[in-house]
PDB file of C-alpha atoms in Angstrom:
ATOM      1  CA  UNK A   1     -27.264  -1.159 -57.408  1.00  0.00           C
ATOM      2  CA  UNK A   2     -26.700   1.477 -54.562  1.00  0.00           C
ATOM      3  CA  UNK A   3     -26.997   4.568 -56.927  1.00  0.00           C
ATOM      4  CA  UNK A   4     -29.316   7.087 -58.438  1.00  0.00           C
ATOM      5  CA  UNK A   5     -32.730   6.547 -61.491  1.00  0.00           C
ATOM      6  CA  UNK A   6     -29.101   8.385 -63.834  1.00  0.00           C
ATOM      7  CA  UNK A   7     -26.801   5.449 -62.833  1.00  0.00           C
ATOM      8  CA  UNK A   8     -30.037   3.279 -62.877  1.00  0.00           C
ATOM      9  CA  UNK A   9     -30.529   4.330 -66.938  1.00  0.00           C
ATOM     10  CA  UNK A  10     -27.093   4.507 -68.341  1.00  0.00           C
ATOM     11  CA  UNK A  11     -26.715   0.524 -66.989  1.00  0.00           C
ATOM     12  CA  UNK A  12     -30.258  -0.031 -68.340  1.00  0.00           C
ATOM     13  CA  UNK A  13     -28.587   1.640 -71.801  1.00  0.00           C
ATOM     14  CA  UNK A  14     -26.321  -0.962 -71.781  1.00  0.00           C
ATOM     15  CA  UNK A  15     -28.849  -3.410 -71.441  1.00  0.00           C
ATOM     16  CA  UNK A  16     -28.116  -4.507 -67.716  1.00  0.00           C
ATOM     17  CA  UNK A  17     -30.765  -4.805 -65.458  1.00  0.00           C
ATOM     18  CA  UNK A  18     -30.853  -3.261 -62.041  1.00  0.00           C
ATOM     19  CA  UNK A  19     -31.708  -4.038 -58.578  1.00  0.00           C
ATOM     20  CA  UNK A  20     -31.839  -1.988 -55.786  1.00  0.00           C
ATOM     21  CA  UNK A  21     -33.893   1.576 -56.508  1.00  0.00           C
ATOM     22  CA  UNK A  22     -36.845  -0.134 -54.873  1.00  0.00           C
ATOM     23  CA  UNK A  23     -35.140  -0.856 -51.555  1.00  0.00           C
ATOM     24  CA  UNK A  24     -35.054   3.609 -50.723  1.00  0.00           C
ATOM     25  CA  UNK A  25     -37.070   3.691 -47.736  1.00  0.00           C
ATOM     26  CA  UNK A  26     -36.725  -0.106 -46.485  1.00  0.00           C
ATOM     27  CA  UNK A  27     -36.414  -0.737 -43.090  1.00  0.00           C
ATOM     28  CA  UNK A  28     -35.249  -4.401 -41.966  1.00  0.00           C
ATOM     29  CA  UNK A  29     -34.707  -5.468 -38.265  1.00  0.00           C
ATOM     30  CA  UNK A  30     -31.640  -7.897 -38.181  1.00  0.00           C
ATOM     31  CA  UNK A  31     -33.922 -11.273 -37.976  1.00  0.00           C
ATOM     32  CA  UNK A  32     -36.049 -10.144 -41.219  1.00  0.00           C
ATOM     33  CA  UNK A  33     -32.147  -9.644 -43.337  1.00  0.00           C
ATOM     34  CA  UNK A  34     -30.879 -13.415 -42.077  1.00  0.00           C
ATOM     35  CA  UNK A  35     -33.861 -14.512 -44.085  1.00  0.00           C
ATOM     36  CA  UNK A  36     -33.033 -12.131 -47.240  1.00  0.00           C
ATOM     37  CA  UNK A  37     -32.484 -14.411 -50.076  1.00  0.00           C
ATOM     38  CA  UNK A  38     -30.288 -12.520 -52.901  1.00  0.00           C
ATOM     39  CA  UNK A  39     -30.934 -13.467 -56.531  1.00  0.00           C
ATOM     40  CA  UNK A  40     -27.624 -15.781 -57.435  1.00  0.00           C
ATOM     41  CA  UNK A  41     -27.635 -14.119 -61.456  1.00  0.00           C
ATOM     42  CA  UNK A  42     -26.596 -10.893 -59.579  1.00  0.00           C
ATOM     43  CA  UNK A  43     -23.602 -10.431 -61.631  1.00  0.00           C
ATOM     44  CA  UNK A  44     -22.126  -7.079 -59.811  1.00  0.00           C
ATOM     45  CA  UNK A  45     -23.224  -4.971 -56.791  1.00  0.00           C
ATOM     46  CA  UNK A  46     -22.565  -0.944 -58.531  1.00  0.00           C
ATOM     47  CA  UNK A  47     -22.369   1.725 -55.520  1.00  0.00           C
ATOM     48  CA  UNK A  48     -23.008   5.892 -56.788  1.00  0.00           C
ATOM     49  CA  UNK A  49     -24.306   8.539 -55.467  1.00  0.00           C
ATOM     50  CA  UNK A  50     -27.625   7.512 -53.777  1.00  0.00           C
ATOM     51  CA  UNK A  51     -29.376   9.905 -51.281  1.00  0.00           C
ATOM     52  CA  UNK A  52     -31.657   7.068 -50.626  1.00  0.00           C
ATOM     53  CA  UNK A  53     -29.003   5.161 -49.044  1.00  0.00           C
ATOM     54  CA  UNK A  54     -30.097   3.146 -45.831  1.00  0.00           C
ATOM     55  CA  UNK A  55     -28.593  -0.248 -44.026  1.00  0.00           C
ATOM     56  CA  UNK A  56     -31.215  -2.810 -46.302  1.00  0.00           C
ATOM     57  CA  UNK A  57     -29.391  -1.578 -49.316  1.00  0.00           C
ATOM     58  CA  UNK A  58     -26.041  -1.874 -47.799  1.00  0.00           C
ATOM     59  CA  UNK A  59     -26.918  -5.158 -46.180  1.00  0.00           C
ATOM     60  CA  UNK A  60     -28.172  -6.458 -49.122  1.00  0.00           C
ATOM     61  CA  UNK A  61     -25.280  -5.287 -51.006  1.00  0.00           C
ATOM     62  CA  UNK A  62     -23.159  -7.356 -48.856  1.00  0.00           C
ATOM     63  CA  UNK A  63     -25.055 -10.509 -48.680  1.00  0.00           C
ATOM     64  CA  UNK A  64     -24.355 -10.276 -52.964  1.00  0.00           C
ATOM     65  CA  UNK A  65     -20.683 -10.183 -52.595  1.00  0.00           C
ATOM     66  CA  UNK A  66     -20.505 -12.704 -49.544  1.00  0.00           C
ATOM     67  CA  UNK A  67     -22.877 -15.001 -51.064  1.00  0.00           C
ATOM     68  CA  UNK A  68     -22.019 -14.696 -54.919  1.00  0.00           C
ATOM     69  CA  UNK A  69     -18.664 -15.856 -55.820  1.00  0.00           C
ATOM     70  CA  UNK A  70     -18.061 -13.964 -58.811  1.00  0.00           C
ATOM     71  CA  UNK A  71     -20.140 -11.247 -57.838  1.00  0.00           C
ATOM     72  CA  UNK A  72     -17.805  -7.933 -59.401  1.00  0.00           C
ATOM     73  CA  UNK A  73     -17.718  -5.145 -57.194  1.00  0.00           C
ATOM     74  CA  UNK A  74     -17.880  -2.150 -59.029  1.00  0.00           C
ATOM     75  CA  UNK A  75     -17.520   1.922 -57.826  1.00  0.00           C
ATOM     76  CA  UNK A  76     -18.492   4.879 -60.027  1.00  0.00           C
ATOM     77  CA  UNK A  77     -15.660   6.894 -57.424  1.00  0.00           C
ATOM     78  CA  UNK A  78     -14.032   7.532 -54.641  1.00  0.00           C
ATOM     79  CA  UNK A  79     -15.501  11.314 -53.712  1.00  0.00           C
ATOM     80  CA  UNK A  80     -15.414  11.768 -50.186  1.00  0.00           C
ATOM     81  CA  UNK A  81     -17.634  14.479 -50.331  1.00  0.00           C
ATOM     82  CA  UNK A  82     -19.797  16.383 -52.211  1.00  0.00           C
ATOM     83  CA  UNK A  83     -20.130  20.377 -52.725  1.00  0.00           C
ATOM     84  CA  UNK A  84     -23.402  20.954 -51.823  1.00  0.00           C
ATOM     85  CA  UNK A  85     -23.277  24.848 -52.206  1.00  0.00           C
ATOM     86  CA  UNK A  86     -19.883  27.102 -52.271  1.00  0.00           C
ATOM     87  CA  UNK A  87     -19.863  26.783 -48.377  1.00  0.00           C
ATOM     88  CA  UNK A  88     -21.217  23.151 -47.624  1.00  0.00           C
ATOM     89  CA  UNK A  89     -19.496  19.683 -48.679  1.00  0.00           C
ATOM     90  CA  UNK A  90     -21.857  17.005 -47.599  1.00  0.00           C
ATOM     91  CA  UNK A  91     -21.028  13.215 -48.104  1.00  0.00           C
ATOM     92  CA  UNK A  92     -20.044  11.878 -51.719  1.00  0.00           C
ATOM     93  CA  UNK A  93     -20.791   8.661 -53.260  1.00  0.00           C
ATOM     94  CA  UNK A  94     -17.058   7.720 -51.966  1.00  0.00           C
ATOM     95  CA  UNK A  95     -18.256   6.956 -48.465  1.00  0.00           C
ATOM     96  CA  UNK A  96     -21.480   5.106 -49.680  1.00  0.00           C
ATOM     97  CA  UNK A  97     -18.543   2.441 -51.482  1.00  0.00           C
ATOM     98  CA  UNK A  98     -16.213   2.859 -48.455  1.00  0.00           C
ATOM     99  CA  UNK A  99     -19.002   1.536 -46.083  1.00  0.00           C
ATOM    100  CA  UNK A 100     -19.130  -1.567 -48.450  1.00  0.00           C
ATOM    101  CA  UNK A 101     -15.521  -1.815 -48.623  1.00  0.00           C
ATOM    102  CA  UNK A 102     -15.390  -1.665 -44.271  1.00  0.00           C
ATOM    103  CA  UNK A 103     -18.335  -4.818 -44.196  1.00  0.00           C
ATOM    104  CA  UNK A 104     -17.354  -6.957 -46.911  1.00  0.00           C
ATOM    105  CA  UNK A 105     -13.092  -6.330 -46.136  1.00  0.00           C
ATOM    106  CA  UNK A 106     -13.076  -6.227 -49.940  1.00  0.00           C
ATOM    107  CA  UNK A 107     -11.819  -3.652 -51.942  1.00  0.00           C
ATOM    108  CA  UNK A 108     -13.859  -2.480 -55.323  1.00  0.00           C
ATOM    109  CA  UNK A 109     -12.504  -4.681 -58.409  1.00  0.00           C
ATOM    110  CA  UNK A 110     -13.018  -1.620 -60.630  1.00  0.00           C
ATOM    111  CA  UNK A 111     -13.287   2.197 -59.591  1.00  0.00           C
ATOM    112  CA  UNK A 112     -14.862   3.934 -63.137  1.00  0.00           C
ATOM    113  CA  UNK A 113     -14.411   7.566 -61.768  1.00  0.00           C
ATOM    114  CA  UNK A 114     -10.984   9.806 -61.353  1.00  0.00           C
ATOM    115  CA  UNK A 115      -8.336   9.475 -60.484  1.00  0.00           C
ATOM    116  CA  UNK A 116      -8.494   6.028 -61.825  1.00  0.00           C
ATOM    117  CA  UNK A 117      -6.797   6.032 -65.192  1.00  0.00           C
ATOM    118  CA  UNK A 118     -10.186   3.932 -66.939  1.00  0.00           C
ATOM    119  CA  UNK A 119     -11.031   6.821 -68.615  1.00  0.00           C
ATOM    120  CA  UNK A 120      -8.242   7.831 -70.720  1.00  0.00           C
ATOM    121  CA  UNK A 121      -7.323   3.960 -71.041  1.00  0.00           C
ATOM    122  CA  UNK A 122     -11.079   3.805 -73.155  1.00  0.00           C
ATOM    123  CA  UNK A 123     -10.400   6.778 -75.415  1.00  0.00           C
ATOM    124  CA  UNK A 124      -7.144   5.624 -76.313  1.00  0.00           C
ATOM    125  CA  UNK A 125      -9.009   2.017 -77.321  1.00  0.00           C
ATOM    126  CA  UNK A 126     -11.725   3.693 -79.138  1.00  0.00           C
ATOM    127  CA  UNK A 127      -8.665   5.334 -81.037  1.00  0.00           C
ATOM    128  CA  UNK A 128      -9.659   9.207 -79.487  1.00  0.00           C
ATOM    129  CA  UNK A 129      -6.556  11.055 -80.020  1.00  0.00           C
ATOM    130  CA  UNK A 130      -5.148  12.664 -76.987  1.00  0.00           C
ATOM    131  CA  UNK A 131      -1.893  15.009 -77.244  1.00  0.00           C
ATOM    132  CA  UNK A 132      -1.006  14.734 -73.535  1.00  0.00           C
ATOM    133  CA  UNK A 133       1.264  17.815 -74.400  1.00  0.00           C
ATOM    134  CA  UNK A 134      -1.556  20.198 -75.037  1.00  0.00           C
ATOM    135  CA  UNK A 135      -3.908  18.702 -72.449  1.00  0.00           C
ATOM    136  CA  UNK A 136      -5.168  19.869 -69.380  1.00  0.00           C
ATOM    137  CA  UNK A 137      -7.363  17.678 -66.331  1.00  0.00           C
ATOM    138  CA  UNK A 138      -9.396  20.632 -64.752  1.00  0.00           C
ATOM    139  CA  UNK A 139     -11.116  20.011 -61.511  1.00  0.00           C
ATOM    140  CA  UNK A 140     -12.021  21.101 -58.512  1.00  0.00           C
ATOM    141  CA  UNK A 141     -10.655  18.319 -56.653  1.00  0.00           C
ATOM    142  CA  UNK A 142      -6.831  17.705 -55.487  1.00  0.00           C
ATOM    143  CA  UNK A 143      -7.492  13.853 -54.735  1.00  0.00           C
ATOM    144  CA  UNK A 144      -9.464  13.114 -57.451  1.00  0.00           C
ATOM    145  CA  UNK A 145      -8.954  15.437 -60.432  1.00  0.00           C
ATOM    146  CA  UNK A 146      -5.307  16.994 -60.370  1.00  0.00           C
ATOM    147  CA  UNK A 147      -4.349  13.058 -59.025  1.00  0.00           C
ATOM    148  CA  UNK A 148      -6.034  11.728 -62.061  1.00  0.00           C
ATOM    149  CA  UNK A 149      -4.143  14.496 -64.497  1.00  0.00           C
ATOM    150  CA  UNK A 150      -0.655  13.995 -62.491  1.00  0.00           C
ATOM    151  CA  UNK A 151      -0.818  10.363 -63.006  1.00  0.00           C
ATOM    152  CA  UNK A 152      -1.796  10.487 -66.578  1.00  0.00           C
ATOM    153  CA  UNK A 153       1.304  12.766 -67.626  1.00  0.00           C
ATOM    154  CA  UNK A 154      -1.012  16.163 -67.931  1.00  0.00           C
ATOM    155  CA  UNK A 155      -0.887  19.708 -66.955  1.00  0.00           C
ATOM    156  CA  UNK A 156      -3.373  20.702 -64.204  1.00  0.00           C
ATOM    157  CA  UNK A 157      -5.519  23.065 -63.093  1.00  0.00           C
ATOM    158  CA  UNK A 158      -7.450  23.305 -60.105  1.00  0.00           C
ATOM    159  CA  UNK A 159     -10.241  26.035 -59.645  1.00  0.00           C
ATOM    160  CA  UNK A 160     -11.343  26.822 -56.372  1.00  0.00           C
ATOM    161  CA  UNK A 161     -15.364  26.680 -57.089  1.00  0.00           C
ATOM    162  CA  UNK A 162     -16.090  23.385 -55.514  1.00  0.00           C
ATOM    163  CA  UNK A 163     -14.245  21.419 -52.790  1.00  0.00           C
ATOM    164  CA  UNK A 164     -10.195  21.643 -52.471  1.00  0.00           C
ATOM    165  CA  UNK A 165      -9.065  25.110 -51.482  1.00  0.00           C
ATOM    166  CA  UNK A 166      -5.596  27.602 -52.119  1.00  0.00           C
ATOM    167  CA  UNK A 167      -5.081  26.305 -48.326  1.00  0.00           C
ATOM    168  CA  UNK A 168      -5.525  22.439 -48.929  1.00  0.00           C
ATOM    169  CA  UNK A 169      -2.535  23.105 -51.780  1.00  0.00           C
ATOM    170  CA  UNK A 170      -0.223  24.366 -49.260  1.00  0.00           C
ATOM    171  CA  UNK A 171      -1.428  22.249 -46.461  1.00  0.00           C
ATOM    172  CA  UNK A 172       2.505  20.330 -44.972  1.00  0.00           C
ATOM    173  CA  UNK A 173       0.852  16.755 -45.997  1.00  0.00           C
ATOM    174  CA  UNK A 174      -0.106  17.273 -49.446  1.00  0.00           C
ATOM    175  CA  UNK A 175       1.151  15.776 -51.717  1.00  0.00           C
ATOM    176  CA  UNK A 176      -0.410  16.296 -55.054  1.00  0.00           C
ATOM    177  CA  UNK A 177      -0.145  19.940 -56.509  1.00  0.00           C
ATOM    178  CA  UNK A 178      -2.041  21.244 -59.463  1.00  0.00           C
ATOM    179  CA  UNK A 179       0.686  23.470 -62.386  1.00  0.00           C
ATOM    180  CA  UNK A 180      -2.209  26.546 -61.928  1.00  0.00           C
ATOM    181  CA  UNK A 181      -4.604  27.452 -60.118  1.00  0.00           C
ATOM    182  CA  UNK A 182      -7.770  29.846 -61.039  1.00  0.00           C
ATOM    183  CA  UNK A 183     -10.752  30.741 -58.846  1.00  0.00           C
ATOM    184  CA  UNK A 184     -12.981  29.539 -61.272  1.00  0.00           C
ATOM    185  CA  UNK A 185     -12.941  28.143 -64.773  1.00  0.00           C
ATOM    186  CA  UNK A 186     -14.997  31.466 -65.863  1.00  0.00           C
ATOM    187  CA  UNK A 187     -11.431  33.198 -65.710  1.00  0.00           C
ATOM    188  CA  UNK A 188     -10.136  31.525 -68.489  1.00  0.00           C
ATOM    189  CA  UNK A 189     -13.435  31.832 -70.837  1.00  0.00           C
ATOM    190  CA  UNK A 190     -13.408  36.060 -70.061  1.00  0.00           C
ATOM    191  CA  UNK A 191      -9.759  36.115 -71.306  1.00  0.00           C
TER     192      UNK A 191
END
């Protein structure tokens, strides 16, 4: 696991058992890793958000996927970045999975974050009822958020508290644009 102790507990929740906490901090040189033996009941290699990401936990990350044929690949999302404060987006757990994605040449077999559609596809099997007429995705995020409520078949709103801006809507190459548009969600609770 290339994540955080929260992703660490919710897997340990489900009774799954994690590796990969313990390697913040390693350093490896490259003759130490060729030596690295991975545990072969390593059943998936889970990338988050993980500020102690270093090269041992991406190395070992990919030695799982090479190494263990049916080794699942799993992403909690594809954030490019992360809004550290109203002024400062630093890197997101996106470009921890897109790192994996450049070494191994393999794509994630499941994405569990927007805009994949996993979400809505679990209510609707746990029998949650959704009136996609009187729904709305909110976000802060075109990419992510107001792609995840456009492909679903729901109204949008983007507010402009965390990383997409009025001027990434009208930017000439986007492509995905939220039905409203508030500078923050506290607009619509003082109404």
């Amino acid at each position: 696991m290339i994540g955080e102790d929260g992703l660490k507990m919710e897997l340990e929740a489900q009774g799954i058992t994690c590796l990969g906490p313990e390697h913040t901090g390693m350093t490896y040189n490259m003759q130490e890793m060729a030596k690295v033996k991975v545990d072969p009941g390593i059943e998936a290699v889970v990338v988050g958000m993980d500020l102690g990401f270093n090269m041992y936990k991406l190395a070992y990350a990919l030695l799982c996927l090479r190494q263990i044929p049916k080794c699942l690949f799993i992403s909690t999302n594809r954030d490019k970045t992360f809004p550290a404060s109203s002024n400062v987006l630093l890197p997101g757990s996106g470009c921890l999975a897109m790192s994996l994605v450049t070494c191994s040449g393999r794509e994630p077999d499941v994405v569990i974050g927007k805009p994949e559609p996993l979400f809505l596809d679990i209510m609707a099997q746990d029998g949650v009822p959704l009136d996609h007429d009187r729904t709305c995705m909110v976000g802060d995020r075109l990419d992510t958020d107001i792609a995840f409520g456009k492909s679903r078949g729901l109204a949008t709103l983007l507010v402009l508290t965390g990383v997409s801006t009025k001027e990434d809507v009208h930017a000439k190459d986007n492509k995905i644009h939220p039905d409203y548009i508030l500078p923050s969600f506290a607009n619509i609770i003082s109404k």
